[in-house]
Short mmCIF file of C-alpha atoms (C1' of nucleotides) in Angstrom, two decimals:
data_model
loop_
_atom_site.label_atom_id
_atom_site.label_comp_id
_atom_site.label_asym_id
_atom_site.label_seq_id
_atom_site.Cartn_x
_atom_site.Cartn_y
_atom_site.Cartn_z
CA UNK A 234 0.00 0.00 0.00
CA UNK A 235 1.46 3.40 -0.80
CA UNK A 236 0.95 6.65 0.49
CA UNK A 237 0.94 9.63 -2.32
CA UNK A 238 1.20 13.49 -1.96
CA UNK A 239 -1.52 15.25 -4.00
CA UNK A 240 -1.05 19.13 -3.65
CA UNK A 241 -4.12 21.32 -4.46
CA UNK A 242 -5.04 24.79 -4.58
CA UNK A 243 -7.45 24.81 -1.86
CA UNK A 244 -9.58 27.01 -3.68
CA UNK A 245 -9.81 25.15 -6.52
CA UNK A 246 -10.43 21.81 -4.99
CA UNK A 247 -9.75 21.52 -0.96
CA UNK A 248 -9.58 18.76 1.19
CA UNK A 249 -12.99 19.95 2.55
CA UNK A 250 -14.73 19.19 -0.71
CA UNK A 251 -14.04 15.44 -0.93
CA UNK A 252 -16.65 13.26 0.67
CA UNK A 253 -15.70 10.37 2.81
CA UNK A 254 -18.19 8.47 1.00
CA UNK A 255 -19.08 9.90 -2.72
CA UNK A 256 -15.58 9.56 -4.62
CA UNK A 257 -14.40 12.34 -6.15
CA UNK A 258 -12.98 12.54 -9.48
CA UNK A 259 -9.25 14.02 -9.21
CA UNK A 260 -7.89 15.66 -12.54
CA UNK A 261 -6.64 18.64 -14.21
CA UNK A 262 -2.89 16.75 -13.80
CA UNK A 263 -0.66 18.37 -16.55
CA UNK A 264 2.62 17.80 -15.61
CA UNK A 265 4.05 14.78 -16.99
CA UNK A 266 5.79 13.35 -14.16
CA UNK A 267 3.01 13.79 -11.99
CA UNK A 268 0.92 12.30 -14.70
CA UNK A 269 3.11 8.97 -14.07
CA UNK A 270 3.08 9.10 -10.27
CA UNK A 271 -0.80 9.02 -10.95
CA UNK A 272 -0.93 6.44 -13.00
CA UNK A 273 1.10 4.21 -10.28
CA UNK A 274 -2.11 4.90 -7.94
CA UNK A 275 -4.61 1.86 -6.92
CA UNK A 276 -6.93 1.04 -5.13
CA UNK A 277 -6.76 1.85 -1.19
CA UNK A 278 -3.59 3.93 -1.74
CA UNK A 279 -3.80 6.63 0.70
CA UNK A 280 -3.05 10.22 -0.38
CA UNK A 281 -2.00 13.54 1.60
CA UNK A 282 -3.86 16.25 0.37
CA UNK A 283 -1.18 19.40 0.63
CA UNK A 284 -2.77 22.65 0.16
CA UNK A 285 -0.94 25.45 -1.70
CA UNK A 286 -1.24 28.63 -1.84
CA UNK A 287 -1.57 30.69 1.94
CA UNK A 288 -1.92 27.18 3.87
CA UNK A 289 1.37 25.30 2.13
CA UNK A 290 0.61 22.54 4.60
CA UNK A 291 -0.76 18.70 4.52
CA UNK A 292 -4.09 19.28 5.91
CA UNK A 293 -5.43 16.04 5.11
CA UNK A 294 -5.64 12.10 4.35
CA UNK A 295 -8.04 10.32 1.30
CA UNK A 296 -8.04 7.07 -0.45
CA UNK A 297 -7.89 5.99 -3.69
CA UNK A 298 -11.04 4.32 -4.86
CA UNK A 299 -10.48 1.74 -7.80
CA UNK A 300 -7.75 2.37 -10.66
CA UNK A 301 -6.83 5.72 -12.53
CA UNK A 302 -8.41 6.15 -15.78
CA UNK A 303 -8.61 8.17 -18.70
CA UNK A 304 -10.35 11.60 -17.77
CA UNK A 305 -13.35 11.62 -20.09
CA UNK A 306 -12.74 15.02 -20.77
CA UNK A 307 -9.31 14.66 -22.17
CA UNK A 308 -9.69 11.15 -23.83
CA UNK A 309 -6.37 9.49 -25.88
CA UNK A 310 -3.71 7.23 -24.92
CA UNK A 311 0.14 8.12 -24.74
CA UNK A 312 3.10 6.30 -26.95
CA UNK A 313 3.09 3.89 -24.01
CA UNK A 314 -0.35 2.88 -24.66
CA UNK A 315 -1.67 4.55 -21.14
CA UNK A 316 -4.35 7.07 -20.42
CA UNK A 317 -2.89 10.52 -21.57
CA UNK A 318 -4.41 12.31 -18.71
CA UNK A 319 -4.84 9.55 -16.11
CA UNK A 320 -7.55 10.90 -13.48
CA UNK A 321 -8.29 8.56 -9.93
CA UNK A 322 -11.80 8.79 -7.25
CA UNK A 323 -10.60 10.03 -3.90
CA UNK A 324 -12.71 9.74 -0.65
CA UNK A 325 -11.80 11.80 2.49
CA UNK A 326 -10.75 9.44 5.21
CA UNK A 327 -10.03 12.27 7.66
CA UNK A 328 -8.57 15.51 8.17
CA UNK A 329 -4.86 15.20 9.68
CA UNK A 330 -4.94 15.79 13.38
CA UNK A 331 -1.44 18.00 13.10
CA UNK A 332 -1.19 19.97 9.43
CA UNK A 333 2.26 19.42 8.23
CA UNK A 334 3.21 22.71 6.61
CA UNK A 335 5.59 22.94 4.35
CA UNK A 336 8.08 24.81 6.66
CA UNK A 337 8.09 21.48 9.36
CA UNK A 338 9.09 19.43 6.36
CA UNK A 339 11.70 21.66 5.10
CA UNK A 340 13.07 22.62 8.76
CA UNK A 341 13.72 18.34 8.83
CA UNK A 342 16.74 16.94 6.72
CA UNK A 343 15.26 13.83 7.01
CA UNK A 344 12.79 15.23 4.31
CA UNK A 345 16.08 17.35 2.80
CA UNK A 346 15.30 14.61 -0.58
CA UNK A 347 11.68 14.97 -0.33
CA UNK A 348 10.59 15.81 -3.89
CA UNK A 349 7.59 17.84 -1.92
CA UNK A 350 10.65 20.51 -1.02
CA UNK A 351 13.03 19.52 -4.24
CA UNK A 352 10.66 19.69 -6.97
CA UNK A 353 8.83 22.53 -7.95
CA UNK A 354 5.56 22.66 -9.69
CA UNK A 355 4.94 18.42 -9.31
CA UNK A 356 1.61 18.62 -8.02
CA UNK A 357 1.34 14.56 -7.85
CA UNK A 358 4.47 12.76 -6.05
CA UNK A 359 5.22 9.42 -3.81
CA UNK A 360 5.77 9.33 0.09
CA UNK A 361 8.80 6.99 -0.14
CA UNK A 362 9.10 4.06 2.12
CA UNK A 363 11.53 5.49 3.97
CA UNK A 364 10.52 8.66 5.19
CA UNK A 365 6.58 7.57 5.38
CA UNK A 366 6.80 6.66 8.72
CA UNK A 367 8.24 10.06 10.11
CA UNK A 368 5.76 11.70 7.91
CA UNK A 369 2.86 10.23 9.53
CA UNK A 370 4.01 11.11 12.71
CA UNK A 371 4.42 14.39 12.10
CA UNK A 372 0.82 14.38 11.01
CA UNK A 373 -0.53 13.29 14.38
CA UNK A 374 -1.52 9.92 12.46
"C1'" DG B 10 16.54 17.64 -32.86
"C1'" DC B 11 18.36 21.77 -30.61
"C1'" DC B 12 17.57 25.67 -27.93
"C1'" DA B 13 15.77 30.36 -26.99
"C1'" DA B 14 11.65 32.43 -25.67
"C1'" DC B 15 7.67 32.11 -23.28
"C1'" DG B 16 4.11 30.54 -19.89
"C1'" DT B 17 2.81 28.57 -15.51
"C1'" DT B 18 3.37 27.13 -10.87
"C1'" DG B 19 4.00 28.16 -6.38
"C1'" DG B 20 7.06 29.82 -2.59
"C1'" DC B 21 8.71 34.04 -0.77
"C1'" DG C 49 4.36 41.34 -6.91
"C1'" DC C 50 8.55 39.02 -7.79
"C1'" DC C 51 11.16 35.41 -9.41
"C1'" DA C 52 13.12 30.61 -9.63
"C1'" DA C 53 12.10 26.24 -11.47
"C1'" DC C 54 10.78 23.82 -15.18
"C1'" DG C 55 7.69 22.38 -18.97
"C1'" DT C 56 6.32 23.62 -23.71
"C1'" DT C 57 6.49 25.77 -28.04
"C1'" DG C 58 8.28 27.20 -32.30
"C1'" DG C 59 11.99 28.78 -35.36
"C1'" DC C 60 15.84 27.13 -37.42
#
DNA sequence: GCCAACGTTGGC
DNA sequence: GCCAACGTTGGC
């Protein structure tokens, strides 16, 4: 099971608009390598929902429901045969008793490889194994 | 197929 | 509001 980093413009799409129960369909992913973290997504993968903008903190946790697929509104496949504009269903599971903001993560050099603080503009990224655990705790989860 | 110019994202 | 990072576009 994997645990994913989905940032959002909370006024665009917050973590307060996903229901815990009515899966919500997450697209509008341009950027190619965040495209292909997407498409790596399955079912029951959890996913931090990081808020840009004033907040620039992980406010809270949802789960993929099913497989990613191609968003109906942007239909073709890629050279690779794959949905060009892979979209997944997210349900809230629960807002994250302690927001991580972005400063915490940065202030931490166990995060100093985290692509959350190397990587500009990848909206869609991977938790990896190894710094999952300290993540989560930082969350209050 | 290279690369300069441009556009967008997102932190500061 | 600025600007760094980085993807995309278009001329050659």
């Amino acid at each position: 099971m994997a645990l994913f980093i989905f940032k959002t413009e909370p006024s665009e799409c917050a973590f307060a608009d996903l229901s815990p129960s009515k899966p919500t369909q997450w697209d509008g992913v341009a950027n190619p390598g965040a495209r292909a973290h997407l498409r790596t997504c399955r079912e029951g993968d959890e996913v931090f929902i990081y808020h840009t903008g004033d907040e620039k903190a992980i406010v809270g946790l949802a789960r993929v429901v099913g497989s990613p697929y191609e968003d109906p509104k942007q239909k073709g496949l890629n050279d690779a045969g794959q949905p060009k504009a892979p979209v997944v269903d997210l349900v809230a599971v629960k807002a994250v008793p302690k927001p991580v903001s972005l400063a915490a993560v940065k202030a931490d050099a166990k995060f100093k490889d985290f692509a959350l603080v190397k990587q500009a503009r990848l909206s869609v990224m991977p938790v990896p194994a190894a710094i999952e655990k300290a993540l989560r705790k930082l969350a209050g989860l």
